[in-house]
């Protein structure tokens, strides 16, 4: 017996949100970046631990938030109220490990999600994802320090991946979905998310 889950993938323009989703769904990677023309919705069915789940994956491209980054920093993150994301079951916040501005963008977006969550609503798990791990030598900060900040300071899950080489992309969605399914347990979402990091069967239908 399965069910339905709503997942939002958010982040600044150019961090690889669409590439991550397309690797997960179709196993392909666009060699040339093409900005997403507004938010898109994907509706795959997945098999997780023997149960089928209908997913709604929202590719929320940051380009809808404004004309582009200003010289002094990243552009304003999209407002979850405008996108009706209050009832989302889980969030993936993507940043580029080579771009500190994209990390600041995710930080502000996480804060907005927390502030706009309806009173009494279940706390949706948030997984912060550092993409472009294949460019490890160009990263702006140590992985361990960033992971500690996100897990302990932001109280979110943390994972790094490479959409280009399809590294940890399946693991990303598997862990997020498992966390979303157990979010009602009396433990903090960050602890539940980290506790989900063990083998599980997850495949597209």
PDB file of C-alpha atoms in Angstrom, residues 2 9 17 51 63 83 85 136 156 161 173 182 189 200 204:
ATOM      1  CA  UNK A   2       1.440   3.378  -1.010  1.00  0.00           C
ATOM      2  CA  UNK A   9      12.974  21.123  -5.524  1.00  0.00           C
ATOM      3  CA  UNK A  17      17.693  21.556  -9.991  1.00  0.00           C
ATOM      4  CA  UNK A  51       5.057   0.060  -2.008  1.00  0.00           C
ATOM      5  CA  UNK A  63      14.263  32.577 -12.228  1.00  0.00           C
ATOM      6  CA  UNK A  83       3.734  29.015  -4.924  1.00  0.00           C
ATOM      7  CA  UNK A  85       3.960  25.199  -1.008  1.00  0.00           C
ATOM      8  CA  UNK A 136      35.115  19.362  -5.905  1.00  0.00           C
ATOM      9  CA  UNK A 156      18.003  19.927   8.144  1.00  0.00           C
ATOM     10  CA  UNK A 161      25.599  14.901  -5.418  1.00  0.00           C
ATOM     11  CA  UNK A 173      15.260  11.007  -3.501  1.00  0.00           C
ATOM     12  CA  UNK A 182       8.042   8.731   8.777  1.00  0.00           C
ATOM     13  CA  UNK A 189      13.100  15.999  11.063  1.00  0.00           C
ATOM     14  CA  UNK A 200      16.407   0.778   0.584  1.00  0.00           C
ATOM     15  CA  UNK A 204      10.641   4.351 -10.992  1.00  0.00           C
TER      16      UNK A 204
END
